Coordinates of C-alpha atoms and ligand atoms in Angstrom, one line a residue:
Chain A
M15 CA 15.1 79.6 42.2
R16 CA 12.2 78.5 44.5
P17 CA 9.5 81.0 45.6
V18 CA 10.0 83.4 48.4
Y19 CA 7.3 84.7 50.7
I20 CA 6.7 87.7 53.0
V21 CA 5.1 86.6 56.3
G22 CA 5.6 89.8 58.3
V23 CA 6.2 93.5 58.0
G24 CA 6.9 96.3 60.4
I25 CA 7.6 100.0 60.3
H26 CA 8.7 102.9 62.4
K27 CA 7.2 106.2 61.3
F28 CA 9.3 108.3 58.9
G29 CA 10.1 111.8 60.3
R30 CA 12.4 113.6 62.7
F31 CA 13.0 112.0 66.1
E32 CA 15.8 114.1 67.7
D33 CA 16.3 112.1 70.9
K34 CA 15.6 108.7 69.6
P35 CA 18.6 106.6 68.5
Y36 CA 18.4 104.5 65.3
T37 CA 18.9 101.4 67.4
Q38 CA 15.5 102.0 69.0
M39 CA 13.7 102.9 65.7
G40 CA 15.1 99.8 64.0
L41 CA 14.3 97.6 67.0
E42 CA 10.6 98.8 66.9
A43 CA 10.3 98.0 63.2
A44 CA 12.0 94.6 63.5
S45 CA 9.9 93.6 66.6
M46 CA 6.7 94.7 64.8
A47 CA 7.6 92.5 61.7
L48 CA 8.4 89.5 63.9
A49 CA 5.2 89.9 65.8
D50 CA 3.3 90.3 62.5
A51 CA 4.9 87.0 61.3
N52 CA 4.3 85.3 64.6
M53 CA 8.0 84.3 64.4
P54 CA 10.5 84.1 67.2
W55 CA 13.8 85.8 66.6
R56 CA 15.6 82.5 67.0
D57 CA 13.9 81.2 63.9
V58 CA 15.5 83.9 61.7
Q59 CA 18.5 82.3 59.9
Q60 CA 20.0 85.3 58.0
A61 CA 19.6 89.2 58.2
Y62 CA 20.4 92.1 55.9
C63 CA 20.3 95.7 56.8
G64 CA 19.9 98.5 54.3
R65 CA 21.5 101.8 55.5
M66 CA 23.7 104.5 54.0
Y67 CA 24.5 107.1 56.7
L68 CA 24.8 105.0 59.8
P69 CA 27.9 103.4 61.3
A70 CA 29.6 100.0 60.8
T71 CA 27.6 97.0 61.9
T72 CA 24.3 98.9 62.1
G73 CA 22.2 95.8 61.4
L74 CA 24.0 93.9 64.1
R75 CA 23.7 96.8 66.6
V76 CA 19.9 96.9 66.0
L77 CA 19.1 93.2 65.7
G78 CA 21.6 92.0 68.3
Q79 CA 19.4 93.6 70.9
L80 CA 16.9 90.8 70.2
G81 CA 19.5 88.3 71.4
R82 CA 22.8 87.0 70.1
T83 CA 21.8 84.0 68.0
G84 CA 25.0 83.9 66.0
I85 CA 23.4 84.3 62.6
S86 CA 25.0 86.3 59.7
I87 CA 23.9 89.9 59.8
I88 CA 25.2 92.0 56.9
D89 CA 24.8 95.7 56.2
V90 CA 24.0 96.5 52.5
E91 CA 24.6 99.9 50.9
A92 CA 23.5 100.9 47.4
A93 CA 22.5 104.6 47.9
C94 CA 18.7 105.2 47.5
A95 CA 18.3 101.5 46.5
S96 CA 20.0 100.1 49.7
G97 CA 16.8 98.5 51.0
G98 CA 16.0 97.0 47.7
A99 CA 19.5 95.6 47.3
A100 CA 19.2 94.1 50.8
L101 CA 15.9 92.5 49.8
A102 CA 17.4 91.1 46.6
Q103 CA 20.1 89.5 48.8
A104 CA 17.5 87.9 51.0
C105 CA 15.6 86.6 48.1
M106 CA 18.7 85.0 46.7
A107 CA 19.5 83.4 50.1
I108 CA 16.0 81.9 50.4
G109 CA 15.4 81.3 46.7
S110 CA 18.6 79.4 46.3
G111 CA 17.7 77.0 49.1
A112 CA 20.6 78.2 51.3
K113 CA 18.3 79.6 54.0
D114 CA 14.6 79.0 54.9
T115 CA 14.0 82.4 56.7
A116 CA 15.5 85.9 56.6
M117 CA 14.9 89.4 57.9
V118 CA 15.4 92.6 55.9
L119 CA 15.8 95.7 58.0
G120 CA 16.1 99.2 56.6
V121 CA 17.0 102.0 59.0
E122 CA 18.4 105.5 58.7
K123 CA 19.0 108.7 60.7
M124 CA 20.1 111.4 58.3
P125 CA 21.5 114.9 58.9
R126 CA 19.1 117.7 58.1
G127 CA 19.1 119.5 54.7
F128 CA 21.2 118.5 51.7
M129 CA 23.1 115.2 52.3
D130 CA 26.8 115.5 53.1
P131 CA 28.2 115.9 49.6
R132 CA 31.4 114.0 50.3
Q133 CA 29.4 110.8 50.5
L134 CA 28.7 111.1 46.8
Y135 CA 30.9 113.7 45.1
E136 CA 34.5 114.4 44.4
D137 CA 36.1 117.5 46.0
W138 CA 36.2 119.4 42.7
Q139 CA 32.5 118.9 42.1
I140 CA 31.8 120.4 45.6
A141 CA 34.2 123.3 45.0
T142 CA 32.5 124.3 41.7
G143 CA 29.0 123.9 43.1
L144 CA 27.9 120.9 40.9
S145 CA 27.2 118.9 44.0
Q146 CA 23.5 119.5 44.6
N147 CA 21.6 116.3 44.4
P148 CA 18.5 117.6 42.5
I149 CA 20.7 118.9 39.6
P150 CA 20.6 115.8 37.4
W151 CA 16.8 115.4 37.9
A152 CA 16.2 119.1 37.3
I153 CA 18.2 119.0 34.1
R154 CA 16.4 115.9 32.9
A155 CA 13.1 117.6 33.8
R156 CA 13.9 120.7 31.7
R157 CA 14.9 118.5 28.8
H158 CA 11.7 116.5 29.1
M159 CA 9.7 119.7 29.0
Y160 CA 11.6 120.8 25.9
E161 CA 11.2 117.5 24.0
H162 CA 7.7 116.4 25.1
G163 CA 5.9 119.6 26.2
T164 CA 5.6 118.5 29.8
T165 CA 4.5 121.3 32.0
V166 CA 5.4 122.5 35.5
E167 CA 1.7 122.1 36.4
Q168 CA 1.7 118.4 35.4
I169 CA 4.9 117.8 37.5
A170 CA 3.4 119.7 40.5
R171 CA 0.1 117.7 40.3
I172 CA 2.1 114.6 41.2
S173 CA 3.2 116.4 44.4
V174 CA -0.4 117.4 45.1
K175 CA -1.5 113.8 44.7
N176 CA 1.2 112.3 47.0
H177 CA 0.7 114.9 49.7
K178 CA -3.1 114.2 49.6
N179 CA -2.5 110.4 49.9
S180 CA -0.3 110.9 52.9
V181 CA -3.1 112.4 55.0
H182 CA -4.3 108.9 55.6
N183 CA -0.9 107.3 56.2
P184 CA 0.0 107.5 60.0
Y185 CA 3.6 106.5 59.1
A186 CA 4.2 109.5 56.8
M187 CA 6.2 112.6 57.9
Y188 CA 3.9 115.4 56.8
Q189 CA 0.3 114.0 56.4
K190 CA -0.7 117.4 55.1
E191 CA -2.5 118.4 51.9
F192 CA -1.2 121.2 49.6
S193 CA -3.0 122.9 46.7
L194 CA -1.5 123.2 43.2
E195 CA -1.0 126.9 43.9
Q196 CA 0.9 126.2 47.1
V197 CA 3.2 123.7 45.3
L198 CA 3.8 126.0 42.3
N199 CA 4.5 129.0 44.6
S200 CA 6.9 127.2 46.9
P201 CA 10.5 128.3 46.5
L202 CA 12.5 126.9 43.6
V203 CA 15.4 124.6 44.6
N204 CA 16.8 123.7 41.2
D205 CA 14.4 125.0 38.5
P206 CA 11.9 123.6 37.6
I207 CA 11.9 121.6 40.9
N208 CA 10.6 123.5 43.9
L209 CA 10.5 122.8 47.6
L210 CA 7.1 121.2 47.9
S211 CA 7.9 118.8 45.0
I212 CA 11.0 117.4 46.6
C213 CA 11.6 114.8 49.3
A214 CA 13.4 115.6 52.5
P215 CA 16.1 113.3 54.0
N216 CA 14.9 112.1 57.4
E217 CA 14.8 109.2 59.8
G218 CA 12.9 106.0 60.1
A219 CA 12.9 102.2 59.8
A220 CA 11.0 99.3 58.3
A221 CA 11.5 95.5 58.4
I222 CA 10.3 92.4 56.4
V223 CA 10.3 88.8 57.5
L224 CA 10.7 86.4 54.6
C225 CA 10.6 82.6 54.3
S226 CA 10.5 79.7 51.8
G227 CA 7.3 77.9 50.8
D228 CA 8.5 75.0 53.0
V229 CA 8.0 76.9 56.2
A230 CA 5.6 79.7 55.3
H231 CA 2.5 77.9 56.6
K232 CA 4.0 77.8 60.1
Y233 CA 3.9 81.6 60.3
S234 CA 1.0 82.9 58.0
D235 CA -2.3 81.8 56.5
A236 CA -1.9 84.4 53.7
P237 CA 1.8 84.8 52.8
I238 CA 2.6 87.4 50.1
E239 CA 4.8 86.1 47.3
V240 CA 7.9 88.0 46.2
A241 CA 7.3 87.3 42.5
G242 CA 10.3 89.3 41.4
C243 CA 13.1 91.3 42.9
S244 CA 16.2 92.8 41.3
H245 CA 18.9 95.4 42.0
K246 CA 20.9 96.8 39.0
V247 CA 23.3 99.6 38.3
A248 CA 22.8 101.9 35.3
L249 CA 24.7 101.2 32.1
Y250 CA 26.8 104.0 30.4
T251 CA 25.6 106.7 30.4
H252 CA 22.4 107.2 32.4
F253 CA 22.9 110.7 33.8
S254 CA 22.6 110.7 37.6
V255 CA 24.4 111.8 40.8
P256 CA 27.4 112.1 40.8
L257 CA 28.1 112.0 37.0
Y258 CA 29.3 115.1 35.3
T259 CA 29.2 113.9 31.7
Q260 CA 26.7 112.1 29.4
S261 CA 27.1 110.5 26.1
A262 CA 25.3 112.2 23.2
K263 CA 25.8 109.1 21.0
V264 CA 25.3 106.0 23.1
T265 CA 21.6 105.4 24.1
N266 CA 21.4 102.5 26.4
P267 CA 18.0 101.8 28.0
H268 CA 17.4 103.5 31.4
V269 CA 18.3 101.4 34.4
T270 CA 14.6 101.5 35.5
Q271 CA 13.6 100.0 32.1
L272 CA 16.3 97.3 32.5
T273 CA 15.4 96.4 36.0
A274 CA 11.7 96.4 35.3
A275 CA 12.1 94.1 32.3
E276 CA 14.0 91.6 34.5
V277 CA 11.5 91.7 37.3
Y278 CA 8.5 91.4 34.9
A279 CA 10.1 88.3 33.4
Q280 CA 10.7 86.8 36.9
A281 CA 7.1 87.5 37.8
G282 CA 5.6 86.5 34.5
I283 CA 3.7 89.7 34.3
G284 CA 3.7 93.1 32.5
P285 CA 3.1 96.6 33.7
E286 CA -0.6 96.2 32.8
D287 CA -1.0 93.5 35.4
V288 CA 0.1 95.7 38.4
D289 CA -2.7 97.0 40.6
V290 CA -0.7 99.4 42.9
M291 CA 2.8 100.9 42.8
E292 CA 5.2 102.7 45.0
V293 CA 7.9 104.5 42.9
Q294 CA 10.8 106.7 43.7
D295 CA 9.7 110.4 44.0
T296 CA 12.9 112.1 45.1
D297 CA 11.1 114.9 43.3
A298 CA 7.8 115.0 41.4
F299 CA 9.5 114.8 38.0
C300 CA 11.4 111.7 39.2
E301 CA 8.0 110.0 39.6
L302 CA 6.8 111.2 36.2
E303 CA 9.9 109.7 34.6
A304 CA 9.3 106.4 36.4
Y305 CA 5.8 106.1 34.9
E306 CA 7.5 106.0 31.5
H307 CA 10.4 103.7 32.4
I308 CA 8.2 101.2 34.3
G309 CA 6.0 101.1 31.2
L310 CA 2.7 102.7 32.4
C311 CA 2.8 104.8 29.3
P312 CA 5.1 105.5 26.3
I313 CA 8.2 107.7 26.7
G314 CA 7.1 111.4 26.7
E315 CA 3.5 110.7 27.8
G316 CA 4.0 110.9 31.6
G317 CA 2.4 114.3 31.7
R318 CA -0.7 113.0 29.9
L319 CA -1.0 110.2 32.5
V320 CA -1.1 112.9 35.2
D321 CA -3.8 114.9 33.3
D322 CA -5.9 111.8 33.0
G323 CA -5.7 111.1 36.8
D324 CA -4.6 107.5 36.1
T325 CA -2.2 107.4 39.0
Q326 CA -4.5 108.7 41.7
I327 CA -6.3 106.4 44.1
G328 CA -9.3 105.3 42.1
G329 CA -7.4 105.7 38.8
R330 CA -6.2 103.1 36.4
I331 CA -3.0 102.4 38.3
P332 CA -2.6 104.2 41.7
V333 CA 1.0 105.3 42.4
N334 CA 2.4 106.2 45.8
T335 CA -0.7 105.5 47.8
S336 CA 1.5 105.9 50.9
G337 CA 2.1 109.5 50.0
G338 CA 5.5 108.7 48.4
L339 CA 8.9 110.0 49.6
I340 CA 7.6 113.5 49.0
S341 CA 5.4 113.3 52.0
K342 CA 7.0 110.5 54.0
G343 CA 10.6 111.8 53.6
E344 CA 13.5 109.6 52.5
P345 CA 15.4 107.7 55.2
V346 CA 17.6 106.2 52.4
G347 CA 18.3 102.8 53.8
A348 CA 14.6 102.3 54.8
S349 CA 12.8 103.7 51.8
H350 CA 12.3 100.6 49.8
V351 CA 11.5 98.5 52.8
G352 CA 8.9 101.1 53.7
Q353 CA 7.4 100.8 50.2
I354 CA 7.1 97.0 50.8
F355 CA 5.3 97.7 54.0
E356 CA 2.7 99.8 52.1
L357 CA 2.3 97.2 49.3
V358 CA 1.8 94.4 51.9
S359 CA -0.9 96.5 53.6
Q360 CA -2.5 97.1 50.2
L361 CA -2.4 93.4 49.2
R362 CA -3.8 92.4 52.6
G363 CA -6.7 94.9 52.2
R364 CA -5.6 96.7 55.3
A365 CA -4.7 100.1 53.9
G366 CA -7.8 101.9 55.2
A367 CA -8.7 105.1 53.4
R368 CA -5.8 104.5 51.0
Q369 CA -7.0 101.1 50.0
V370 CA -6.9 100.1 46.3
E371 CA -9.9 97.8 46.0
G372 CA -9.0 94.2 45.1
A373 CA -5.3 94.9 44.8
K374 CA -3.5 91.6 44.0
V375 CA -0.2 92.7 42.4
G376 CA 2.1 95.5 43.7
L377 CA 5.3 96.9 42.5
A378 CA 7.9 99.0 44.4
H379 CA 10.7 101.0 42.7
V380 CA 13.7 103.0 44.0
I381 CA 16.5 104.7 42.1
G382 CA 19.3 107.0 43.2
A383 CA 23.0 107.9 43.3
G384 CA 25.2 106.0 40.9
G385 CA 22.2 104.8 38.9
N386 CA 21.4 102.3 41.6
C387 CA 17.9 100.9 41.0
A388 CA 15.8 98.2 42.7
I389 CA 12.3 96.9 41.8
T390 CA 10.3 94.3 43.7
V391 CA 6.9 92.8 42.6
L392 CA 4.6 91.3 45.2
K393 CA 1.6 89.0 44.6
R394 CA -1.1 87.7 46.8
Chain B
M3 CA 40.9 137.1 36.0
M4 CA 41.8 137.1 32.3
N5 CA 45.0 139.2 33.1
I6 CA 46.7 136.0 34.3
T7 CA 49.1 135.1 31.6
Q8 CA 52.4 133.7 33.0
A9 CA 52.0 131.7 36.1
Q10 CA 51.6 128.0 36.5
F11 CA 48.1 127.2 37.8
A12 CA 46.5 124.6 40.0
T13 CA 43.3 123.2 38.6
V14 CA 40.2 121.6 40.2
R15 CA 41.2 118.4 38.3
D16 CA 44.4 118.3 36.3
D17 CA 43.3 115.7 33.8
F18 CA 40.4 117.9 32.6
F19 CA 42.7 120.6 31.2
S20 CA 45.0 120.6 28.1
S21 CA 47.6 122.7 29.9
R22 CA 48.4 124.3 33.2
E23 CA 50.2 127.3 31.8
G24 CA 48.7 130.5 30.5
P25 CA 47.3 132.3 28.7
L26 CA 43.9 131.0 29.8
A27 CA 42.4 131.5 26.4
D28 CA 44.7 128.8 25.1
I29 CA 43.7 126.2 27.6
A30 CA 41.0 123.7 26.4
L31 CA 39.2 120.8 28.0
A32 CA 41.2 117.5 27.7
G33 CA 39.7 114.1 27.0
T34 CA 40.2 110.6 26.0
V35 CA 39.1 108.9 22.8
C36 CA 38.5 105.2 22.6
G37 CA 40.3 103.4 19.8
E38 CA 37.6 100.7 19.5
C39 CA 34.2 102.4 19.8
G40 CA 35.2 106.0 19.3
E41 CA 33.5 107.2 22.5
V42 CA 35.1 110.3 24.0
S43 CA 35.4 110.9 27.7
L44 CA 36.2 114.1 29.7
G45 CA 39.6 113.8 31.4
S46 CA 41.6 110.6 31.6
V47 CA 39.9 107.2 32.2
P48 CA 41.4 103.8 32.9
A49 CA 39.0 102.1 30.5
C50 CA 36.4 103.2 28.0
P51 CA 33.2 103.5 30.0
N52 CA 31.2 102.3 27.0
C53 CA 33.1 99.3 25.7
Q54 CA 35.7 98.6 28.4
S55 CA 38.6 98.9 25.9
T56 CA 41.9 100.2 27.1
A57 CA 43.1 101.3 23.7
L58 CA 42.8 104.9 24.6
T59 CA 44.3 108.1 23.2
P60 CA 44.4 111.6 24.7
T61 CA 42.5 114.3 22.9
T62 CA 41.5 118.0 23.2
L63 CA 37.8 118.9 23.2
S64 CA 36.1 121.5 21.2
R65 CA 35.7 124.9 22.8
E66 CA 32.2 125.4 21.5
G67 CA 29.0 123.4 21.9
E68 CA 25.3 123.6 22.4
L69 CA 23.2 123.8 25.6
Y70 CA 21.3 120.5 26.0
S71 CA 19.5 121.4 29.2
Y72 CA 20.0 123.5 32.3
T73 CA 18.8 124.4 35.8
I74 CA 19.5 127.1 38.4
V75 CA 21.3 126.5 41.8
R76 CA 19.1 128.7 44.0
N77 CA 20.7 127.8 47.4
R78 CA 24.3 127.6 48.5
P79 CA 25.7 124.2 47.5
P80 CA 26.6 122.0 50.5
G81 CA 30.1 121.5 51.8
D82 CA 33.2 123.4 50.7
Y83 CA 31.8 125.4 47.8
K84 CA 34.5 127.8 46.4
G85 CA 32.5 129.7 43.8
G86 CA 31.0 133.2 43.5
D87 CA 31.4 134.9 46.8
K88 CA 34.6 133.1 47.7
A89 CA 33.3 130.5 50.2
G90 CA 31.1 132.3 52.6
E91 CA 32.1 135.9 52.4
G92 CA 29.0 137.9 51.4
P93 CA 25.7 136.6 50.2
F94 CA 25.3 133.6 48.1
V95 CA 24.7 134.4 44.4
P96 CA 22.4 131.9 42.5
F97 CA 23.9 130.6 39.3
P98 CA 22.9 128.5 36.3
V99 CA 24.4 125.1 35.5
G100 CA 23.8 123.0 32.4
L101 CA 24.8 120.1 30.1
V102 CA 26.8 121.4 27.2
E103 CA 26.8 119.1 24.2
L104 CA 30.2 119.1 22.3
P105 CA 30.7 118.0 18.7
E106 CA 32.8 115.0 20.0
G107 CA 29.5 113.5 21.2
I108 CA 29.6 114.1 24.9
R109 CA 27.7 116.5 27.2
V110 CA 29.6 118.2 30.0
L111 CA 28.0 119.4 33.2
S112 CA 29.2 122.9 33.7
V113 CA 28.5 126.2 35.6
L114 CA 27.1 128.7 33.1
D115 CA 28.4 132.2 33.1
C116 CA 25.3 134.2 32.2
P117 CA 22.2 135.7 33.9
L118 CA 19.6 133.4 35.4
D119 CA 17.1 134.1 32.7
A120 CA 19.5 133.6 29.8
P121 CA 19.8 129.8 29.3
Q122 CA 17.8 128.4 26.4
V123 CA 17.9 124.8 25.2
G124 CA 20.0 124.7 22.0
M125 CA 21.8 128.0 22.4
P126 CA 25.5 128.0 21.3
M127 CA 27.9 128.1 24.2
Q128 CA 31.7 128.6 24.4
L129 CA 34.3 127.5 26.9
D130 CA 35.7 129.8 29.6
I131 CA 38.6 128.8 31.7
Y132 CA 38.6 130.9 34.8
E133 CA 40.1 131.3 38.3
L134 CA 37.7 129.7 40.7
Y135 CA 39.6 130.6 43.9
R136 CA 43.1 130.9 45.3
D137 CA 44.5 128.2 47.5
E138 CA 46.2 128.8 50.9
T139 CA 49.5 129.6 49.1
G140 CA 47.8 132.2 46.9
Q141 CA 48.1 130.1 43.8
P142 CA 45.1 130.5 41.4
V143 CA 43.0 127.4 41.0
L144 CA 41.4 127.1 37.6
S145 CA 38.1 125.6 36.7
Y146 CA 35.9 125.5 33.5
R147 CA 32.6 127.0 32.7
F148 CA 30.6 127.8 29.6
R149 CA 29.0 131.0 28.5
P150 CA 26.7 132.0 25.6
V151 CA 28.4 132.7 22.3
D152 CA 25.9 135.5 21.8
E153 CA 27.3 138.4 23.8
E154 CA 23.8 139.8 24.4
A155 CA 22.9 136.7 26.3
R156 CA 25.8 137.1 28.8
Ligands
LIG416 ZN1 35.0 102.2 23.7

């Protein structure tokens, strides 16, 4: 596979925009990415759109507004990893030599509150009350506390960190600091996970313009290399939405571990080489678990990493400098593409008060329903 | 609902239950055992989720196990939830759910029939087949849940 480069990124703020259609949000993100790449729409040879809750041909409905150029525009759905799966497709299209340019769009406009359970669960799971999305994370959090002594304070500190980072991110939904006490005293949703440690489904869009090394110089003096990108689905029996059983005998590696290993090999790096990360924080424990599975620390020591402040801005490996999904909200199809927007800002040295000094390598991670996981590594 | 002893029942998912006739205390969870790797699945499966083998045999699962981990459902579950207060009549009652590890080597996600402060990792649990709701024809619809073996924890 030949190298693939990012030459432009765009974003529409994540939040709630009652009267604004997704076609407009997506158009703004795509137009911003094309302008950033200094690329006319007619130069784009292939497009993928990550989305989960929007109708058929969402990508075409958004991008067709730029003009009917006749290119292939494909919607990609892989739950919370939809945007990452779309990016993996674009990297294969360019990396294989089939295309020289591509756009990845992520866009979502989700209903308020819990996601419609019929999207993910069988009727009997809904009838019996086993259909709340945080249940598998909460159960894994409780077990982690039991096995490793992880505390609710350590988990809550991740939420405090992410909300604090978001104050400086104009594209985040909340941009509001919360104290440890406020997080710990917020209502429980699924113990030990409480309201201020969980992400809200919402709305937003983001876009990436990619190209091969052959044409990158036409659009950018400082392209960012996609050094690795992979989408995988969990092996038996990683316990996640909507599973209702788990093996007590078979212990396959976690899907984040498997995806990270593949992407590290593609990029020729290890976790110690990464300067800044955006990881899935559906809830604060989800981020703690990701520290371990991505390899920032051994299994069971995620809580200690929090205590040491390693993942704060200024720490050894800052995580979720954007504020994470906890403060941005999670427009499912757009979440990974939004992470890429943050990493490109960091690698270009344009992240303002959130800047990680001298950041050269960034990693973005998403995981969700069905054990869908995607990881991307960027290098400047 | 333990007075139901005669009728045929509907269930939330027929392949999960060893029988659809009473008494409820005689009904167990049904599963599938893989002839190649020995992995046990809840209900019927078209292939072994672990090794893909189709050499599968029906089995009946143990009625007792151990609580592996748990959480509490604090808000009404989304969609057509049929539990507790019978789908919308009266206030929602929070309930615990957990993964119960059975001797066959699988953990089953289940509603737990006990107070919110009762669950403890490792506590012995036993199966309870119960009427979740009645369908539009008045037929009882059965589901499964687990409760502590220790009566003082119920
Ligand atoms: Zn097998």
